[in-house]
XYZ file of C-alpha atoms in Angstrom:
595
model
C 34.045 84.396 7.598
C 32.645 80.677 8.369
C 31.214 78.955 5.974
C 29.496 76.432 8.284
C 27.812 77.666 11.306
C 27.171 74.453 12.986
C 28.773 73.792 16.365
C 30.682 70.507 16.882
C 29.475 68.878 20.269
C 33.369 69.223 21.698
C 33.202 72.999 20.713
C 29.928 73.804 22.281
C 31.231 74.383 25.807
C 33.220 77.376 26.145
C 35.933 78.091 29.357
C 36.116 81.364 30.375
C 37.008 82.992 33.956
C 34.170 82.462 36.594
C 33.115 86.027 38.014
C 29.979 85.729 39.735
C 28.172 82.239 40.660
C 24.972 80.899 39.370
C 23.227 78.918 36.931
C 20.975 80.324 34.156
C 19.618 78.783 30.726
C 17.969 81.414 28.217
C 18.072 83.161 24.928
C 21.129 85.578 24.250
C 20.716 88.984 23.679
C 23.932 90.511 22.197
C 24.284 94.237 23.781
C 25.137 96.568 20.807
C 24.190 100.175 22.244
C 26.135 102.717 24.083
C 29.284 101.100 24.744
C 31.279 102.947 22.248
C 31.868 99.689 19.759
C 30.101 97.721 17.426
C 30.493 93.962 18.131
C 29.903 91.508 15.234
C 28.136 88.544 15.660
C 27.045 85.689 12.968
C 22.931 85.982 11.782
C 21.644 82.792 10.735
C 20.904 82.186 7.052
C 16.813 82.746 7.547
C 17.546 85.952 9.431
C 19.593 87.519 6.576
C 16.623 89.143 5.088
C 15.500 90.579 8.492
C 19.052 92.049 8.845
C 18.518 94.105 5.482
C 15.282 94.737 6.326
C 16.590 96.334 9.513
C 18.883 98.119 7.269
C 16.208 99.806 4.977
C 14.477 100.637 7.649
C 17.085 102.502 9.452
C 17.951 104.051 5.917
C 14.219 105.623 5.608
C 14.235 106.521 9.169
C 17.667 108.710 8.492
C 16.364 110.077 4.956
C 13.485 111.132 6.820
C 15.239 112.971 9.634
C 17.630 114.504 7.260
C 14.680 115.912 5.242
C 13.233 117.468 8.302
C 16.568 119.046 8.765
C 17.247 120.208 5.523
C 14.128 121.834 5.726
C 14.602 123.928 9.030
C 18.077 124.904 8.280
C 16.486 126.306 4.987
C 14.402 128.386 6.704
C 16.662 129.550 9.449
C 19.758 129.944 7.353
C 19.058 129.826 3.637
C 18.948 127.354 1.028
C 23.069 127.447 0.479
C 23.587 125.777 4.141
C 20.443 123.436 3.829
C 22.258 121.810 0.722
C 24.771 120.066 2.889
C 21.967 117.917 4.469
C 20.682 117.376 0.744
C 24.029 115.854 -0.206
C 24.121 113.586 2.915
C 20.471 112.181 1.518
C 22.170 111.727 -1.893
C 25.238 109.988 -0.159
C 22.836 107.211 1.399
C 21.174 106.864 -2.136
C 24.214 105.594 -3.652
C 23.012 102.230 -4.903
C 26.792 101.127 -5.156
C 27.146 101.873 -1.336
C 24.009 100.051 -0.521
C 25.122 97.134 -2.461
C 28.103 96.958 -0.798
C 26.539 96.657 2.611
C 23.743 94.393 1.446
C 26.296 91.972 -0.145
C 28.652 92.140 3.257
C 25.387 90.816 5.252
C 24.422 87.870 2.928
C 28.004 86.811 1.928
C 29.511 86.971 5.165
C 25.989 86.317 7.627
C 26.631 89.335 10.014
C 24.606 91.806 11.619
C 23.395 94.854 9.980
C 25.419 97.476 12.306
C 28.529 95.407 11.411
C 28.187 95.685 7.639
C 27.420 99.378 8.049
C 30.797 99.733 10.361
C 32.826 97.934 7.711
C 31.626 100.425 5.036
C 32.464 103.343 7.372
C 35.756 102.001 7.758
C 36.368 101.515 3.923
C 35.162 104.925 3.116
C 37.329 106.426 5.946
C 40.512 104.342 4.834
C 40.105 104.948 1.001
C 39.698 108.527 1.052
C 41.532 109.043 4.155
C 44.755 107.881 2.567
C 44.584 110.395 -0.404
C 46.696 113.502 -0.265
C 45.548 116.814 0.698
C 43.608 118.095 3.964
C 40.203 118.674 1.676
C 40.118 115.096 0.413
C 40.687 113.786 3.797
C 38.008 115.864 5.256
C 35.987 114.852 2.341
C 36.397 111.417 4.036
C 34.570 112.180 7.077
C 31.599 114.137 5.217
C 31.081 110.799 3.095
C 31.220 108.656 5.961
C 28.842 110.619 8.488
C 25.475 110.050 6.832
C 26.299 106.170 7.442
C 26.972 106.858 10.968
C 23.830 108.159 11.234
C 22.375 104.824 9.903
C 24.519 103.131 12.155
C 22.916 105.004 15.055
C 19.640 104.484 14.245
C 20.248 100.740 14.058
C 21.654 100.763 17.469
C 18.698 103.092 19.133
C 15.799 101.341 17.703
C 17.407 97.846 18.779
C 17.475 99.199 22.298
C 13.988 100.361 22.017
C 12.837 97.072 20.852
C 14.601 94.742 23.485
C 13.374 97.398 26.333
C 9.896 96.581 25.092
C 10.013 93.012 25.529
C 9.686 90.983 28.771
C 11.625 88.216 27.560
C 14.466 87.149 30.180
C 17.572 87.011 28.309
C 21.510 86.350 28.929
C 23.514 89.451 28.129
C 26.592 88.914 25.857
C 29.026 91.735 25.245
C 32.669 92.641 24.365
C 33.474 94.109 27.594
C 31.968 93.814 31.296
C 31.119 97.279 32.243
C 28.357 98.518 34.552
C 26.435 99.778 31.451
C 26.407 96.085 30.359
C 25.098 94.772 33.622
C 22.505 97.460 33.958
C 21.372 97.483 30.368
C 18.023 95.693 31.296
C 15.881 95.883 34.469
C 17.462 93.078 36.789
C 14.398 90.896 36.621
C 14.898 90.854 32.769
C 18.489 89.395 33.194
C 19.610 85.759 33.464
C 23.244 86.105 33.162
C 25.980 88.020 31.829
C 28.818 86.557 29.506
C 31.725 88.788 28.019
C 34.688 88.454 25.909
C 36.890 90.664 28.359
C 36.974 92.421 31.594
C 37.978 92.072 35.048
C 37.309 89.696 37.798
C 37.014 92.811 40.351
C 36.264 95.506 37.718
C 33.174 97.593 38.450
C 31.127 95.600 36.623
C 32.031 92.296 37.979
C 31.271 93.830 41.527
C 27.767 94.760 40.369
C 27.097 91.686 38.633
C 27.960 90.119 42.136
C 25.816 92.513 44.025
C 22.814 92.057 41.743
C 23.216 88.166 41.930
C 23.698 87.584 38.224
C 25.865 84.647 37.123
C 28.785 85.781 35.018
C 31.586 84.614 32.981
C 34.461 86.811 31.076
C 37.239 85.988 29.400
C 36.219 83.986 26.349
C 37.946 85.183 22.997
C 35.805 86.090 19.975
C 32.709 84.838 22.230
C 30.322 87.080 20.080
C 31.678 85.843 17.011
C 30.436 82.310 18.171
C 26.950 83.643 19.006
C 23.766 84.686 17.348
C 20.927 86.690 18.583
C 18.257 84.612 20.690
C 20.838 81.331 20.326
C 20.092 79.730 23.726
C 22.877 79.070 25.965
C 23.662 77.680 29.384
C 25.681 79.705 31.881
C 27.665 78.226 35.080
C 29.120 81.234 36.671
C 30.711 79.162 39.161
C 32.631 77.124 36.645
C 33.173 79.540 33.870
C 31.560 77.525 31.342
C 29.028 78.691 28.630
C 27.262 75.889 26.509
C 26.282 77.117 23.389
C 22.629 75.621 22.237
C 22.633 72.860 25.090
C 21.471 69.460 24.367
C 18.776 67.380 26.491
C 21.334 65.856 28.162
C 23.021 69.177 29.175
C 19.850 70.566 30.146
C 19.302 67.466 32.504
C 22.697 68.102 33.821
C 22.001 71.376 34.351
C 18.652 71.130 36.097
C 20.593 68.555 38.572
C 22.924 71.012 39.273
C 20.425 73.659 39.617
C 18.419 72.046 42.123
C 21.531 71.094 44.177
C 22.590 74.990 44.186
C 19.122 75.816 45.309
C 19.273 73.015 48.356
C 22.367 74.708 49.428
C 20.709 78.147 49.206
C 17.846 77.012 51.089
C 20.418 75.510 53.750
C 22.083 78.746 54.210
C 18.705 80.738 54.186
C 18.326 78.778 57.786
C 20.859 81.018 59.252
C 19.977 84.445 58.062
C 17.826 84.980 61.484
C 21.098 83.724 63.235
C 23.926 85.899 64.472
C 27.207 85.556 63.090
C 28.347 83.816 66.435
C 30.974 81.661 66.078
C 31.614 78.286 67.937
C 33.471 79.722 70.499
C 30.961 82.571 71.308
C 32.597 85.225 69.752
C 30.339 87.835 67.797
C 31.323 88.905 64.288
C 29.354 91.607 62.502
C 27.700 90.834 59.201
C 26.294 94.198 57.652
C 24.702 95.133 54.622
C 25.794 97.190 51.550
C 23.460 99.460 50.244
C 23.426 101.003 46.720
C 20.255 102.985 46.731
C 17.092 103.130 48.686
C 15.543 100.672 46.653
C 18.096 98.161 48.356
C 16.387 98.624 51.673
C 13.277 96.206 50.529
C 15.695 93.786 49.665
C 16.233 92.463 53.093
C 15.160 91.964 56.525
C 16.443 94.724 58.888
C 16.570 91.502 61.421
C 18.804 89.594 59.445
C 21.643 92.021 59.857
C 24.095 93.819 62.028
C 23.094 96.931 60.462
C 24.154 98.818 57.360
C 27.877 98.877 57.098
C 28.226 100.941 54.086
C 25.689 103.303 52.364
C 26.596 105.140 49.016
C 25.211 108.469 49.175
C 26.079 108.781 45.481
C 22.830 107.400 44.474
C 21.381 110.145 45.675
C 23.158 112.762 43.642
C 23.439 110.667 40.346
C 19.414 110.229 40.208
C 18.809 113.956 39.941
C 19.626 116.725 37.384
C 21.083 119.229 40.038
C 22.788 118.896 43.416
C 20.028 117.999 45.948
C 19.327 120.358 48.850
C 20.005 120.303 52.373
C 16.366 119.434 53.094
C 16.182 116.517 50.194
C 19.094 114.902 51.887
C 17.873 114.824 55.312
C 14.431 113.532 54.561
C 16.165 110.500 52.731
C 18.842 110.002 55.445
C 16.170 110.101 58.114
C 13.910 107.469 55.925
C 17.128 105.172 56.062
C 17.938 105.719 59.776
C 14.213 104.892 60.943
C 14.037 102.063 58.433
C 16.729 100.572 60.416
C 15.663 101.339 63.656
C 17.894 100.898 66.721
C 20.725 99.019 64.036
C 24.043 101.153 63.340
C 23.887 102.834 59.802
C 27.022 104.180 58.209
C 26.756 106.504 55.443
C 29.800 107.221 53.126
C 30.217 111.022 52.094
C 29.654 111.748 48.608
C 32.286 109.646 46.575
C 32.095 110.967 42.933
C 34.919 111.421 40.245
C 36.777 109.016 38.331
C 34.405 106.173 36.977
C 31.161 108.035 38.832
C 30.776 111.120 37.185
C 27.685 113.211 37.869
C 25.921 114.673 34.709
C 25.745 118.339 35.938
C 28.987 118.424 37.445
C 31.714 118.207 35.304
C 35.143 117.310 36.574
C 38.371 117.779 34.199
C 39.336 115.268 31.689
C 41.915 113.291 33.335
C 44.590 110.832 32.066
C 44.241 108.682 34.977
C 40.857 108.814 36.996
C 41.812 106.369 39.552
C 44.312 108.555 40.851
C 42.413 111.873 40.183
C 40.325 114.062 41.528
C 37.613 111.971 43.487
C 36.417 111.118 46.894
C 37.252 113.439 49.891
C 39.472 115.303 47.471
C 36.588 116.928 45.757
C 34.804 117.387 48.879
C 37.594 119.311 50.467
C 38.032 121.670 47.602
C 34.193 122.135 47.296
C 33.633 122.376 50.927
C 30.159 123.846 50.420
C 29.061 120.280 48.830
C 30.606 118.711 52.239
C 29.220 121.024 54.361
C 25.563 120.729 53.094
C 25.881 117.059 53.144
C 26.913 117.289 56.717
C 24.420 119.373 57.803
C 21.564 117.107 56.472
C 23.452 113.948 58.029
C 23.738 115.287 61.740
C 20.196 116.775 61.440
C 19.304 113.163 60.523
C 21.330 111.658 63.441
C 18.737 112.069 66.005
C 16.704 109.305 64.256
C 18.906 106.519 64.686
C 22.445 105.173 65.145
C 24.516 107.260 62.443
C 28.289 106.975 61.611
C 29.911 108.544 59.048
C 32.359 107.439 56.554
C 34.956 109.478 54.831
C 36.131 107.799 51.417
C 39.243 108.234 49.515
C 41.374 109.644 52.228
C 45.456 109.656 51.689
C 46.788 111.932 54.168
C 46.538 112.723 57.887
C 45.885 116.430 56.918
C 43.137 115.649 55.100
C 41.428 113.714 58.159
C 42.030 116.556 60.285
C 40.389 119.111 57.790
C 37.768 117.122 57.158
C 37.105 116.489 61.014
C 37.517 120.467 61.235
C 34.776 120.669 58.896
C 32.373 118.198 60.831
C 32.983 119.915 64.257
C 32.112 123.290 62.906
C 28.904 122.418 61.161
C 28.005 120.528 64.196
C 28.490 123.806 66.249
C 26.460 125.625 64.160
C 23.505 123.443 63.979
C 23.689 123.399 67.699
C 23.959 127.156 67.676
C 20.788 127.355 65.364
C 18.650 124.962 67.666
C 18.912 121.955 65.778
C 18.992 118.617 67.587
C 22.087 116.609 67.046
C 22.917 113.066 68.340
C 25.742 113.295 71.125
C 27.563 110.776 69.518
C 27.943 110.647 65.838
C 31.392 108.184 65.349
C 33.400 109.345 62.222
C 35.619 107.052 60.427
C 37.668 106.699 57.364
C 38.182 103.963 54.700
C 41.286 102.638 54.108
C 41.567 102.225 50.391
C 44.705 104.726 49.638
C 48.069 102.838 50.695
C 49.664 105.768 52.355
C 47.819 105.448 55.298
C 49.280 102.135 55.960
C 52.181 103.571 57.018
C 50.530 106.010 59.555
C 47.858 103.587 61.086
C 48.673 104.711 64.852
C 48.127 108.322 64.031
C 45.019 107.432 61.796
C 43.444 105.618 64.538
C 44.095 108.616 67.044
C 41.831 110.702 64.827
C 39.049 108.695 64.025
C 36.232 106.438 65.408
C 36.615 103.603 63.405
C 38.141 102.182 60.010
C 36.326 100.395 57.061
C 38.927 98.679 54.478
C 37.761 99.280 50.917
C 39.577 96.699 49.570
C 38.374 97.091 45.787
C 40.520 100.232 45.535
C 43.498 99.153 48.336
C 44.332 95.970 45.869
C 44.526 98.000 42.975
C 46.459 100.704 44.260
C 48.870 98.426 46.034
C 49.290 96.116 42.953
C 49.178 99.081 40.470
C 46.533 97.487 38.601
C 43.691 99.184 37.145
C 40.861 96.528 37.778
C 38.691 97.942 34.703
C 41.527 97.522 32.395
C 41.395 94.203 30.612
C 45.236 94.166 29.667
C 46.122 93.734 33.212
C 42.789 92.517 35.099
C 44.508 89.126 35.695
C 46.964 90.767 37.962
C 44.264 92.125 40.373
C 44.553 89.552 43.054
C 43.014 90.087 46.651
C 45.155 86.973 47.628
C 48.528 88.377 47.134
C 50.230 88.115 50.577
C 51.325 91.757 50.620
C 47.587 92.272 50.774
C 46.915 90.078 53.433
C 49.946 91.625 55.419
C 48.202 95.000 55.131
C 45.039 93.487 56.123
C 46.398 92.186 59.102
C 48.327 95.579 59.915
C 44.979 97.495 59.810
C 43.372 94.840 62.223
C 46.390 95.230 64.473
C 46.312 98.913 64.776
C 42.927 99.195 65.116
C 42.589 96.408 67.917
C 45.674 98.295 69.620
C 43.552 101.541 69.692
C 40.332 99.869 70.820
C 38.906 101.290 67.304
C 36.216 98.958 65.323
C 37.835 98.009 62.028
C 35.543 96.161 59.181
C 35.637 95.307 55.622
C 33.473 96.731 53.032
C 35.363 95.965 49.598
C 33.692 93.139 47.294
C 36.010 90.450 48.575
C 34.388 90.306 51.684
C 31.275 88.648 50.532
C 33.410 85.525 49.909
C 32.369 83.426 52.935
C 35.939 81.661 53.256
C 37.730 85.146 53.061
C 35.232 86.631 55.773
C 36.456 83.646 58.163
C 39.859 84.671 57.077
C 39.336 88.381 57.950
C 37.884 87.169 61.488
C 40.962 85.097 61.808
C 43.218 88.401 61.341
C 41.184 90.320 63.627
C 38.506 92.118 62.118
C 35.301 92.962 63.775
C 32.749 92.454 60.816
C 32.097 92.686 57.467
C 29.630 94.520 55.014
C 28.296 92.957 51.853
C 25.744 92.756 49.485
C 22.608 91.295 51.281
C 22.084 88.113 49.074
C 25.457 86.991 50.854
C 24.513 87.221 54.228
C 23.330 83.666 55.146
C 26.123 82.081 53.291
C 28.682 84.203 55.649
C 26.870 83.168 58.743
C 26.957 79.779 58.245
C 30.573 80.065 57.338
C 31.306 81.907 60.337
C 29.117 80.032 62.592
C 30.793 76.683 61.541
C 34.253 77.666 63.185
C 35.697 78.905 66.432
C 37.764 81.836 66.728
C 40.779 79.632 67.174
C 40.262 77.801 63.948
C 39.943 81.103 62.379
C 43.217 82.327 63.743
C 44.765 79.144 62.536
C 43.472 79.735 59.143
C 44.523 83.099 58.731
C 47.837 82.169 60.259
C 48.428 79.298 57.547
C 47.360 81.904 54.881
C 49.868 84.685 55.956
C 52.686 81.996 56.128
C 52.515 81.277 52.298
C 54.469 83.262 49.688
C 52.144 83.484 46.593
C 48.737 83.994 45.743
C 48.522 80.414 44.027
C 49.333 78.930 47.289
C 46.736 81.287 49.091
C 44.128 80.272 46.672
C 44.534 76.282 47.000
C 44.262 77.085 50.775
C 41.298 78.859 50.332
C 39.769 76.242 47.733
C 40.673 73.785 50.393
C 38.190 75.394 52.943
C 35.570 76.176 50.487
C 35.225 72.375 49.728
C 35.159 71.707 53.299
C 32.245 74.187 53.804
C 30.284 72.744 50.780
C 30.482 69.196 52.325
C 28.971 70.725 55.735
C 26.184 72.284 53.591
C 25.157 68.873 52.252
C 24.163 67.930 56.065
C 24.277 71.140 57.849
C 24.084 71.213 61.730
C 20.750 72.506 62.684
C 21.227 76.289 63.824
C 21.396 76.831 67.130
């Protein structure tokens, strides 16, 4: 490992990939629990005794657990079986193994977890390579007690950081939803990772929560130390290690400029997204859970364009009843008053499992049993949810959105279930709104080839660009090896979006975009030029989008979209978008007074 941990000035700023804008300065906390791998980082020389102390505490705790388990097994199964746990305690008391772990910590100055992991790998390699199944099996037995020590180190570290009130910059090997939600939102200043995708689920969540985020920095954890101060520029994709006074002064100026821009667009929050020509473009809010309802003013939105109902299922230990769902849907509708609320039916499977509903293991979950595919096979789930939704419909302006639709037959089957549930409720005497529009998400590319027939069967469409892009480009957005190929600016993607807007307009059906890319104000302007009626985004982006849309006329937006569609590569589209973005930022310096 490195003998000199000092950082040369020219190496203090690391360049990565910008994922979510924002500026943050604070101490690093390296996420090392529950992510399936043990990250390695350096510790300061004066922290080496602390790491060895953590190791000793973990060893003592595991020894106590093993003693308790040994006594219990002796009572329940006999001394012979209990002897196995006695052997495990003896393995942990082997002084040579302990010396090896402590030597690794001292000589290479790495964290205790990494040193224990190195010992486990050494034991498995040495014994596992010997002949004979019994000997190879013994390798697993010898390593198992040390795995307990590793688990104890990880568990205790997580407990300690959760007890603290310190605000930190989270650092991890890979950007995942687990990393972004590792601590409560108010404790996280920013997120930095070695790898991940700009449009992965973790990235989408970071942007929705307003967390500055940078990825794509090789060996990032190897350059960090726990609690090391860093400055993160999510907009530029830069991480400055141990920022100097000069760095902090420059950073402070940039933070003040960013706050000024945020304050400038805040003045547009109460204004409609009405373009200079008078055309109204809807700017609605994405809602992840009921807690999100308190994060924005209803008057600042044109309604909820996407409420993911999965939260209701994920926050429970069993399927919620019809009555539970009805009460929650009614609460949302009443909260929004006369504003429209689009609730998406249950979209589980893939990366969104339920702890009490085990789906089969799949080689490619993104293409597997998920969304409407599950609901149409387990129709009781769909019927219960539709009953609750339709009963709640009399308390507001409800629209129902179906996810992961790939065929016309699926639309027909879902509409049939919907009609049956409505008829049953009316027969039972329940009040149901006279008009509850049903729409589909356009995210499976097959629907692009039968858009006129789709429009005949639905009341509106909403494009889920997150999945549509990954399916069109055959790129798993959560796969770090191909994440760089995930590019919503690709001309074929723009062509697909234009086709949806044209088909919807021809059929007189509303169309919007609820994917993550819609939160980009320049892309929202492009969408308006392509013919979409609105977008649905995380509430924090409402002001900036309204400013961008109010700054242009319909003709300007259409010209912008036409220019983008004429380009042949994503690189050229990005350049055009960057040019428009610079013009928007320039306008924010001396913005016009909102009308």
